[in-house]
Structures are given as structure tokens and as C-alpha cells.
Amino acid sequence: MAVLVDRGQVKWDTPVSHILPDFAQRTDEVGQDSTIIDILAHRTGLAAPNGLWVQRKQVCAMPKSETVRTCVHLQSVAPLRGKYLYNNWGYGLATEIIEKVPVIGNKSAGRIVMYHHGNLVGFLSSVFLVPDSSTAIIAMSNSHPFADSSDWVGQLVLETVLEGESSHDFIRLTEDTKSAQFAAYSDLARKLDTMKTQSEPSRALGSYCGQYYNKAKNFRLDITVEGRKLRMNVQGLEDAEYMLEPYGVDTFWWPVNREYEQCEQCMFSWTWPGIHLISFHASQTDIDALDWDHDVTTPSAERFIKASAPEQV
């Protein structure tokens, strides 16, 4: 993006909607006034639901073509430019902008250090480039560690290259992070167990079955019965399923198990109670919606509306 700004093809304060007209379907300040620097500086104030694009075993749940439409429907949880709120969807919009602007190969001035790190379970990586010394540092990991090991290993090598030795205790930082992660999962399990009731579901399990859609109708949850449990499938993806057990009346859950979630299912560390709870809502005659708090940045769970008949995404 900086190359495009340097060439004068865009400006940092160019409104996103000037390049991506569909983004102007948002009638709020974000849709009308947010700029390129806003989305890259994470100050749009939009919610950051990572669960809409990445699911178990790191399967991509949302096609790239849905990026703008999804962002049009993201909930605003803070004023535009009111606070820093990290949001991967901003990078998605930036990608769409770059692809809209014609790019012709040309060299740009290098920085002292250029850095990027990727963070998807199974292929964590970090890259550091030092142009002045023609140095490249690449650290990769195919596991799911307790901490951001590939990033910290890269930083350790970088500090040694630039300063001769590292001034940070990365071993202690890793140990502290490991302890904090175990504590977070223990606290989460305790909270959920405390809130759980012995109440049975208010109706037969088959009453909860159906297809439920988000507001943009580009994200689907399929509910079916599996024995005495419910199966929740995301977007029809084979590797994105959750077995739901009764939790209390019309709420179901998938119990906390760090080893299963992170080591077997390759999930990120999701340690807030709402991610584990699926709450169904009933009209006078039938279940018509469900709530899932899959995004920790929003003040309330997202509602998915039950389709009257099977639809195609």
C-alpha cells in the first residue's frame, strides 16, 4: 500500500468507499468516511469476528469474494478513530483496494527493518529483512506452541544481528505465557461449569434443527441431531463441526478441552465463555433463531436467523 501512496495512486486519507463502492452500503460514519489509514491502523471501531473466516483445522469458512459484503455488516463497537481495535478484516479490505489499483513493478526505498509474521495454526512464521546488511531472518513452525514462538525466535535472532546480543528474556516470557494460557483455560472451564444448569431442553432436539444465517446471509450454521446431542456444522465444511450438549433449557454448549481444541482441532486460543454457548430463541410455535458469541470484541452475541426452507450460500 505504501508503494501505491508513494506513486500517488492513492492517499492515506483516501476514503475506502472511493475505491470499493460497495463498502458505502454502510450508511454509518465508518462506511462513509473511513480511510485507508483507518483500516490499516485498526481504528475503524468495527468488530473483529475471526470465526467468520477461520474455523477448526484452520479451514477458511468465508470466500475472499465476500470480504467487502461481510465488512458492510460488521457491528460497530467503538467510534471511528476512537480507539485501537485490532481487526483482520481491515487487511482484507486493504487487499481488495490494492487489487483495484493498477500496479506496475517499481522499486521503493527500503526501511531499516521490514517485518511480517503470519499466525495460522500449523504454519506460524515470521520474516525480518534488514536491507542495509542484506540480511533475511525467517522462522517457521508447523506446531501449535504455547506462545508465539516463531515470532520470538525471529526477534531473538534479529536483536543478536543488530546489537550483538538479545536484551530480552524470551525463555521467561515463554514460561509466563504458557502458565497464563493454562490458567485461562482452567478459569474458562470453571466459569462455564458454574453457570451450567441441570434443566433439560424445553423441546425435542429435532425442533432445533435447521439452517441459520447471519445478517449478510453469507455465513451458515447447520443444526442436526446426533444421538442425544446436536451437531453444528459451519458453512457445510467437513472439518468445521461442533458437538453440542444440553447446557440449560434452550442453550447448548461444547465443553472446554484445551488439548482437543488446540492440539487435535487446530483452533486458536478462544477463552471467553460465549464462544462455547449456542442459545436458541423461540417464537410462539417454533425455534426461529440462535445466538453465538463467537467474537470477543462485540458487546453481545451475533444472531443467526433460521431459514424457513433450505437455502444455498
mmCIF file of C-alpha atoms in Angstrom:
data_model
loop_
_atom_site.group_PDB
_atom_site.id
_atom_site.type_symbol
_atom_site.label_atom_id
_atom_site.label_comp_id
_atom_site.label_asym_id
_atom_site.label_seq_id
_atom_site.Cartn_x
_atom_site.Cartn_y
_atom_site.Cartn_z
ATOM 1 C CA MET A 1 0.000 0.000 0.000
ATOM 2 C CA ALA A 2 2.851 2.376 0.821
ATOM 3 C CA VAL A 3 4.217 1.877 -2.700
ATOM 4 C CA LEU A 4 0.869 2.988 -4.144
ATOM 5 C CA VAL A 5 0.877 6.053 -1.879
ATOM 6 C CA ASP A 6 4.459 6.855 -2.881
ATOM 7 C CA ARG A 7 3.447 6.707 -6.545
ATOM 8 C CA GLY A 8 0.492 8.981 -5.917
ATOM 9 C CA GLN A 9 -2.074 6.367 -6.965
ATOM 10 C CA VAL A 10 -3.856 6.561 -3.607
ATOM 11 C CA LYS A 11 -3.509 8.636 -0.451
ATOM 12 C CA TRP A 12 -3.501 7.521 3.152
ATOM 13 C CA ASP A 13 -6.656 9.590 3.669
ATOM 14 C CA THR A 14 -8.457 8.245 0.602
ATOM 15 C CA PRO A 15 -11.890 7.001 1.748
ATOM 16 C CA VAL A 16 -12.271 3.243 1.430
ATOM 17 C CA SER A 17 -15.621 3.701 -0.333
ATOM 18 C CA HIS A 18 -13.976 5.740 -3.110
ATOM 19 C CA ILE A 19 -12.130 2.611 -4.232
ATOM 20 C CA LEU A 20 -14.584 -0.011 -3.004
ATOM 21 C CA PRO A 21 -18.023 1.497 -3.763
ATOM 22 C CA ASP A 22 -19.896 -1.437 -2.219
ATOM 23 C CA PHE A 23 -18.435 -0.512 1.178
ATOM 24 C CA ALA A 24 -20.592 2.628 1.046
ATOM 25 C CA GLN A 25 -23.600 0.386 1.681
ATOM 26 C CA ARG A 26 -22.693 1.019 5.288
ATOM 27 C CA THR A 27 -24.611 4.212 5.990
ATOM 28 C CA ASP A 28 -22.730 4.982 9.190
ATOM 29 C CA GLU A 29 -19.586 7.067 9.599
ATOM 30 C CA VAL A 30 -17.368 4.037 9.041
ATOM 31 C CA GLY A 31 -18.853 3.303 5.642
ATOM 32 C CA GLN A 32 -18.855 6.900 4.509
ATOM 33 C CA ASP A 33 -15.671 8.370 5.996
ATOM 34 C CA SER A 34 -13.166 5.653 6.992
ATOM 35 C CA THR A 35 -9.892 5.892 5.114
ATOM 36 C CA ILE A 36 -7.060 3.605 4.092
ATOM 37 C CA ILE A 37 -5.027 4.608 7.127
ATOM 38 C CA ASP A 38 -8.038 3.877 9.366
ATOM 39 C CA ILE A 39 -8.303 0.252 8.249
ATOM 40 C CA LEU A 40 -4.542 -0.306 8.462
ATOM 41 C CA ALA A 41 -4.219 1.410 11.849
ATOM 42 C CA HIS A 42 -7.108 -0.668 13.266
ATOM 43 C CA ARG A 43 -9.166 2.364 14.256
ATOM 44 C CA THR A 44 -12.434 1.769 12.405
ATOM 45 C CA GLY A 45 -14.116 0.608 15.602
ATOM 46 C CA LEU A 46 -15.562 -2.426 13.803
ATOM 47 C CA ALA A 47 -15.938 -5.796 15.479
ATOM 48 C CA ALA A 48 -13.342 -8.411 14.516
ATOM 49 C CA PRO A 49 -15.112 -11.783 14.181
ATOM 50 C CA ASN A 50 -12.279 -14.110 13.168
ATOM 51 C CA GLY A 51 -14.654 -17.047 13.482
ATOM 52 C CA LEU A 52 -16.329 -15.950 10.258
ATOM 53 C CA TRP A 53 -13.229 -16.674 8.197
ATOM 54 C CA VAL A 54 -11.259 -19.348 10.049
ATOM 55 C CA GLN A 55 -12.631 -22.448 11.760
ATOM 56 C CA ARG A 56 -11.429 -25.750 13.145
ATOM 57 C CA LYS A 57 -8.372 -27.231 11.476
ATOM 58 C CA GLN A 58 -7.854 -23.740 10.051
ATOM 59 C CA VAL A 59 -10.340 -24.235 7.231
ATOM 60 C CA CYS A 60 -11.323 -20.978 5.551
ATOM 61 C CA ALA A 61 -15.047 -20.518 6.178
ATOM 62 C CA MET A 62 -15.590 -17.425 4.043
ATOM 63 C CA PRO A 63 -14.578 -16.943 0.401
ATOM 64 C CA LYS A 64 -12.436 -13.905 -0.352
ATOM 65 C CA SER A 65 -15.163 -12.567 -2.627
ATOM 66 C CA GLU A 66 -17.335 -11.952 0.457
ATOM 67 C CA THR A 67 -14.833 -9.644 2.191
ATOM 68 C CA VAL A 68 -16.483 -6.307 1.398
ATOM 69 C CA ARG A 69 -20.037 -7.551 1.931
ATOM 70 C CA THR A 70 -19.075 -9.030 5.291
ATOM 71 C CA CYS A 71 -17.421 -5.773 6.376
ATOM 72 C CA VAL A 72 -20.584 -3.880 5.432
ATOM 73 C CA HIS A 73 -22.427 -5.888 8.094
ATOM 74 C CA LEU A 74 -19.773 -5.927 10.850
ATOM 75 C CA GLN A 75 -21.027 -4.432 14.080
ATOM 76 C CA SER A 76 -19.565 -1.089 15.129
ATOM 77 C CA VAL A 77 -18.363 -1.432 18.726
ATOM 78 C CA ALA A 78 -16.363 1.811 19.073
ATOM 79 C CA PRO A 79 -16.405 5.254 17.428
ATOM 80 C CA LEU A 80 -14.435 5.719 14.237
ATOM 81 C CA ARG A 81 -10.873 6.691 15.273
ATOM 82 C CA GLY A 82 -11.970 6.434 18.895
ATOM 83 C CA LYS A 83 -9.712 3.543 19.941
ATOM 84 C CA TYR A 84 -7.297 0.896 18.682
ATOM 85 C CA LEU A 85 -9.144 -2.361 17.955
ATOM 86 C CA TYR A 86 -7.165 -4.986 16.036
ATOM 87 C CA ASN A 87 -9.139 -6.289 13.074
ATOM 88 C CA ASN A 88 -8.001 -8.747 10.401
ATOM 89 C CA TRP A 89 -10.910 -7.678 8.194
ATOM 90 C CA GLY A 90 -9.131 -4.355 7.692
ATOM 91 C CA TYR A 91 -6.320 -6.215 5.969
ATOM 92 C CA GLY A 92 -8.937 -7.909 3.826
ATOM 93 C CA LEU A 93 -10.236 -4.525 2.718
ATOM 94 C CA ALA A 94 -6.672 -3.333 2.097
ATOM 95 C CA THR A 95 -6.100 -6.346 -0.155
ATOM 96 C CA GLU A 96 -9.246 -5.537 -2.116
ATOM 97 C CA ILE A 97 -8.034 -1.936 -2.537
ATOM 98 C CA ILE A 98 -4.594 -2.995 -3.761
ATOM 99 C CA GLU A 99 -6.152 -5.313 -6.304
ATOM 100 C CA LYS A 100 -8.380 -2.500 -7.583
ATOM 101 C CA VAL A 101 -5.467 -0.124 -8.185
ATOM 102 C CA PRO A 102 -3.249 -0.833 -11.228
ATOM 103 C CA VAL A 103 0.253 -1.759 -10.064
ATOM 104 C CA ILE A 104 3.330 -1.566 -12.276
ATOM 105 C CA GLY A 105 6.612 -3.027 -10.992
ATOM 106 C CA ASN A 106 8.973 -0.486 -9.495
ATOM 107 C CA LYS A 107 11.479 -0.392 -6.664
ATOM 108 C CA SER A 108 10.701 1.511 -3.493
ATOM 109 C CA ALA A 109 13.042 2.683 -0.767
ATOM 110 C CA GLY A 110 13.719 0.056 1.894
ATOM 111 C CA ARG A 111 13.298 0.532 5.619
ATOM 112 C CA ILE A 112 15.894 -0.300 8.217
ATOM 113 C CA VAL A 113 13.892 -3.409 9.151
ATOM 114 C CA MET A 114 10.922 -4.848 7.300
ATOM 115 C CA TYR A 115 8.844 -7.319 9.249
ATOM 116 C CA HIS A 116 5.831 -9.548 8.882
ATOM 117 C CA HIS A 117 4.570 -12.519 10.822
ATOM 118 C CA GLY A 118 1.848 -14.985 9.927
ATOM 119 C CA ASN A 119 -0.303 -16.574 12.592
ATOM 120 C CA LEU A 120 -2.371 -19.542 11.497
ATOM 121 C CA VAL A 121 -2.211 -22.759 13.448
ATOM 122 C CA GLY A 122 0.060 -25.229 11.686
ATOM 123 C CA PHE A 123 2.143 -22.676 9.831
ATOM 124 C CA LEU A 124 3.314 -19.926 12.157
ATOM 125 C CA SER A 125 6.068 -17.801 10.675
ATOM 126 C CA SER A 126 7.952 -14.535 10.934
ATOM 127 C CA VAL A 127 10.152 -12.740 8.409
ATOM 128 C CA PHE A 128 12.639 -9.949 9.142
ATOM 129 C CA LEU A 129 14.535 -8.201 6.360
ATOM 130 C CA VAL A 130 17.463 -5.862 7.055
ATOM 131 C CA PRO A 131 18.254 -4.135 3.732
ATOM 132 C CA ASP A 132 21.426 -2.381 4.896
ATOM 133 C CA SER A 133 23.149 -5.692 5.569
ATOM 134 C CA SER A 134 21.244 -7.833 3.049
ATOM 135 C CA THR A 135 20.073 -9.957 5.975
ATOM 136 C CA ALA A 136 16.942 -12.099 5.950
ATOM 137 C CA ILE A 137 15.662 -13.888 9.050
ATOM 138 C CA ILE A 138 12.877 -16.451 8.583
ATOM 139 C CA ALA A 139 11.467 -18.502 11.444
ATOM 140 C CA MET A 140 8.773 -21.126 10.825
ATOM 141 C CA SER A 141 6.849 -23.594 12.937
ATOM 142 C CA ASN A 142 4.373 -26.323 11.983
ATOM 143 C CA SER A 143 3.108 -26.855 15.524
ATOM 144 C CA HIS A 144 0.794 -25.004 17.871
ATOM 145 C CA PRO A 145 3.032 -23.765 20.706
ATOM 146 C CA PHE A 146 2.006 -22.163 23.984
ATOM 147 C CA ALA A 147 3.431 -18.847 22.801
ATOM 148 C CA ASP A 148 4.251 -17.046 19.561
ATOM 149 C CA SER A 149 7.495 -18.971 19.240
ATOM 150 C CA SER A 150 8.264 -18.274 15.587
ATOM 151 C CA ASP A 151 7.927 -14.522 16.159
ATOM 152 C CA TRP A 152 10.026 -14.529 19.312
ATOM 153 C CA VAL A 153 12.748 -16.726 17.799
ATOM 154 C CA GLY A 154 12.940 -14.274 14.899
ATOM 155 C CA GLN A 155 13.153 -11.322 17.303
ATOM 156 C CA LEU A 156 15.878 -13.091 19.277
ATOM 157 C CA VAL A 157 17.980 -13.581 16.136
ATOM 158 C CA LEU A 158 17.237 -10.013 14.968
ATOM 159 C CA GLU A 159 18.394 -8.493 18.251
ATOM 160 C CA THR A 160 21.562 -10.555 18.032
ATOM 161 C CA VAL A 161 22.188 -9.403 14.451
ATOM 162 C CA LEU A 162 21.587 -5.717 15.255
ATOM 163 C CA GLU A 163 23.031 -5.477 18.751
ATOM 164 C CA GLY A 164 25.305 -8.489 19.190
ATOM 165 C CA GLU A 165 23.092 -9.997 21.889
ATOM 166 C CA SER A 166 19.464 -10.126 22.976
ATOM 167 C CA SER A 167 18.290 -7.768 25.715
ATOM 168 C CA HIS A 168 15.068 -9.692 26.411
ATOM 169 C CA ASP A 169 14.486 -12.897 28.371
ATOM 170 C CA PHE A 170 12.414 -14.808 25.812
ATOM 171 C CA ILE A 171 12.618 -18.043 27.830
ATOM 172 C CA ARG A 172 10.956 -16.439 30.832
ATOM 173 C CA LEU A 173 8.419 -14.734 28.574
ATOM 174 C CA THR A 174 7.540 -18.136 27.080
ATOM 175 C CA GLU A 175 7.204 -19.766 30.503
ATOM 176 C CA ASP A 176 4.955 -16.958 31.736
ATOM 177 C CA THR A 177 2.799 -17.209 28.616
ATOM 178 C CA LYS A 178 2.454 -20.972 28.996
ATOM 179 C CA SER A 179 1.298 -20.591 32.605
ATOM 180 C CA ALA A 180 -1.145 -17.840 31.632
ATOM 181 C CA GLN A 181 -2.682 -19.986 28.891
ATOM 182 C CA PHE A 182 -3.261 -22.962 31.193
ATOM 183 C CA ALA A 183 -4.767 -20.625 33.787
ATOM 184 C CA ALA A 184 -7.068 -19.051 31.185
ATOM 185 C CA TYR A 185 -8.494 -22.428 30.163
ATOM 186 C CA SER A 186 -8.924 -23.502 33.786
ATOM 187 C CA ASP A 187 -10.777 -20.267 34.564
ATOM 188 C CA LEU A 188 -12.945 -20.682 31.470
ATOM 189 C CA ALA A 189 -13.927 -24.240 32.394
ATOM 190 C CA ARG A 190 -14.745 -23.151 35.947
ATOM 191 C CA LYS A 191 -16.929 -20.255 34.771
ATOM 192 C CA LEU A 192 -18.890 -22.407 32.359
ATOM 193 C CA ASP A 193 -19.376 -25.195 34.905
ATOM 194 C CA THR A 194 -20.640 -22.657 37.436
ATOM 195 C CA MET A 195 -23.227 -21.210 35.024
ATOM 196 C CA LYS A 196 -24.456 -24.605 33.794
ATOM 197 C CA THR A 197 -27.893 -25.740 34.981
ATOM 198 C CA GLN A 198 -29.480 -29.169 35.178
ATOM 199 C CA SER A 199 -32.509 -28.041 33.169
ATOM 200 C CA GLU A 200 -33.382 -30.223 30.195
ATOM 201 C CA PRO A 201 -34.047 -28.718 26.740
ATOM 202 C CA SER A 202 -37.515 -27.209 26.550
ATOM 203 C CA ARG A 203 -38.451 -29.249 23.470
ATOM 204 C CA ALA A 204 -37.432 -32.242 21.376
ATOM 205 C CA LEU A 205 -33.944 -31.967 19.853
ATOM 206 C CA GLY A 206 -35.386 -32.107 16.353
ATOM 207 C CA SER A 207 -37.074 -28.747 16.977
ATOM 208 C CA TYR A 208 -33.677 -27.035 16.963
ATOM 209 C CA CYS A 209 -32.655 -28.442 13.560
ATOM 210 C CA GLY A 210 -32.362 -26.215 10.536
ATOM 211 C CA GLN A 211 -30.146 -23.732 8.701
ATOM 212 C CA TYR A 212 -29.340 -20.456 10.434
ATOM 213 C CA TYR A 213 -27.894 -17.423 8.635
ATOM 214 C CA ASN A 214 -26.109 -14.237 9.657
ATOM 215 C CA LYS A 215 -27.438 -10.814 8.647
ATOM 216 C CA ALA A 216 -25.428 -10.777 5.409
ATOM 217 C CA LYS A 217 -26.676 -14.293 4.592
ATOM 218 C CA ASN A 218 -23.176 -15.395 3.654
ATOM 219 C CA PHE A 219 -22.421 -17.440 6.782
ATOM 220 C CA ARG A 220 -24.479 -20.531 7.615
ATOM 221 C CA LEU A 221 -24.813 -22.795 10.642
ATOM 222 C CA ASP A 222 -26.489 -26.174 10.086
ATOM 223 C CA ILE A 223 -28.022 -27.823 13.169
ATOM 224 C CA THR A 224 -28.808 -31.546 13.124
ATOM 225 C CA VAL A 225 -29.405 -34.228 15.763
ATOM 226 C CA GLU A 226 -26.656 -36.694 16.656
ATOM 227 C CA GLY A 227 -27.869 -39.122 19.321
ATOM 228 C CA ARG A 228 -28.603 -37.083 22.464
ATOM 229 C CA LYS A 229 -26.597 -34.123 21.174
ATOM 230 C CA LEU A 230 -26.832 -31.501 18.462
ATOM 231 C CA ARG A 231 -24.286 -31.228 15.675
ATOM 232 C CA MET A 232 -23.456 -27.696 14.481
ATOM 233 C CA ASN A 233 -21.772 -27.535 11.095
ATOM 234 C CA VAL A 234 -20.242 -24.296 9.802
ATOM 235 C CA GLN A 235 -20.714 -23.405 6.129
ATOM 236 C CA GLY A 236 -21.123 -27.067 5.156
ATOM 237 C CA LEU A 237 -17.406 -27.645 5.816
ATOM 238 C CA GLU A 238 -16.413 -31.176 6.779
ATOM 239 C CA ASP A 239 -13.782 -30.061 9.309
ATOM 240 C CA ALA A 240 -15.834 -27.324 10.982
ATOM 241 C CA GLU A 241 -18.266 -29.094 13.276
ATOM 242 C CA TYR A 242 -19.162 -28.793 16.940
ATOM 243 C CA MET A 243 -20.944 -31.414 19.050
ATOM 244 C CA LEU A 244 -23.331 -29.547 21.340
ATOM 245 C CA GLU A 245 -24.556 -30.893 24.674
ATOM 246 C CA PRO A 246 -27.521 -29.576 26.701
ATOM 247 C CA TYR A 247 -26.425 -26.707 28.950
ATOM 248 C CA GLY A 248 -29.695 -25.290 30.250
ATOM 249 C CA VAL A 249 -33.193 -25.037 28.737
ATOM 250 C CA ASP A 250 -32.611 -23.776 25.149
ATOM 251 C CA THR A 251 -28.839 -23.317 25.456
ATOM 252 C CA PHE A 252 -26.287 -25.904 24.349
ATOM 253 C CA TRP A 253 -22.505 -25.993 24.649
ATOM 254 C CA TRP A 254 -19.317 -27.689 23.623
ATOM 255 C CA PRO A 255 -17.270 -28.382 26.786
ATOM 256 C CA VAL A 256 -13.842 -26.831 27.307
ATOM 257 C CA ASN A 257 -10.895 -29.066 26.441
ATOM 258 C CA ARG A 258 -7.651 -27.311 25.523
ATOM 259 C CA GLU A 259 -5.879 -30.435 24.261
ATOM 260 C CA TYR A 260 -8.761 -31.294 21.946
ATOM 261 C CA GLU A 261 -9.346 -27.751 20.728
ATOM 262 C CA GLN A 262 -5.758 -26.731 20.065
ATOM 263 C CA CYS A 263 -3.852 -29.972 19.532
ATOM 264 C CA GLU A 264 -6.465 -32.031 17.668
ATOM 265 C CA GLN A 265 -8.702 -29.399 16.082
ATOM 266 C CA CYS A 266 -6.015 -26.732 15.478
ATOM 267 C CA MET A 267 -8.148 -23.940 16.919
ATOM 268 C CA PHE A 268 -6.926 -20.618 18.207
ATOM 269 C CA SER A 269 -6.998 -19.875 21.934
ATOM 270 C CA TRP A 270 -10.632 -18.851 22.382
ATOM 271 C CA THR A 271 -11.055 -18.372 26.109
ATOM 272 C CA TRP A 272 -14.270 -16.440 26.667
ATOM 273 C CA PRO A 273 -17.439 -18.274 27.774
ATOM 274 C CA GLY A 274 -19.703 -17.164 24.924
ATOM 275 C CA ILE A 275 -17.722 -18.970 22.229
ATOM 276 C CA HIS A 276 -18.803 -22.269 23.792
ATOM 277 C CA LEU A 277 -22.514 -21.421 24.108
ATOM 278 C CA ILE A 278 -25.261 -21.663 21.494
ATOM 279 C CA SER A 279 -28.548 -20.163 22.674
ATOM 280 C CA PHE A 280 -31.732 -20.807 20.705
ATOM 281 C CA HIS A 281 -34.708 -18.448 20.621
ATOM 282 C CA ALA A 282 -38.324 -19.439 20.113
ATOM 283 C CA SER A 283 -41.337 -17.710 18.679
ATOM 284 C CA GLN A 284 -44.760 -18.767 19.927
ATOM 285 C CA THR A 285 -44.609 -22.002 17.956
ATOM 286 C CA ASP A 286 -41.053 -22.803 16.888
ATOM 287 C CA ILE A 287 -37.341 -22.092 17.237
ATOM 288 C CA ASP A 288 -36.582 -19.189 14.887
ATOM 289 C CA ALA A 289 -33.029 -18.032 15.717
ATOM 290 C CA LEU A 290 -29.846 -18.764 17.617
ATOM 291 C CA ASP A 291 -27.213 -16.565 19.257
ATOM 292 C CA TRP A 292 -23.478 -17.314 19.150
ATOM 293 C CA ASP A 293 -20.925 -15.079 20.846
ATOM 294 C CA HIS A 294 -18.076 -16.034 18.501
ATOM 295 C CA ASP A 295 -16.426 -12.587 18.612
ATOM 296 C CA VAL A 296 -14.917 -11.332 21.864
ATOM 297 C CA THR A 297 -14.845 -7.721 20.615
ATOM 298 C CA THR A 298 -18.633 -7.334 20.417
ATOM 299 C CA PRO A 299 -20.794 -6.497 23.463
ATOM 300 C CA SER A 300 -23.368 -9.163 22.608
ATOM 301 C CA ALA A 301 -23.715 -12.404 20.677
ATOM 302 C CA GLU A 302 -24.469 -12.439 16.954
ATOM 303 C CA ARG A 303 -27.959 -13.588 15.987
ATOM 304 C CA PHE A 304 -28.444 -16.134 13.208
ATOM 305 C CA ILE A 305 -31.938 -16.393 11.743
ATOM 306 C CA LYS A 306 -33.431 -19.771 10.917
ATOM 307 C CA ALA A 307 -34.332 -20.192 7.261
ATOM 308 C CA SER A 308 -37.889 -21.244 6.527
ATOM 309 C CA ALA A 309 -36.564 -23.674 3.917
ATOM 310 C CA PRO A 310 -33.049 -24.888 2.976
ATOM 311 C CA GLU A 311 -31.083 -22.270 1.039
ATOM 312 C CA GLN A 312 -27.834 -22.166 -0.884
ATOM 313 C CA VAL A 313 -24.984 -19.903 0.237
#
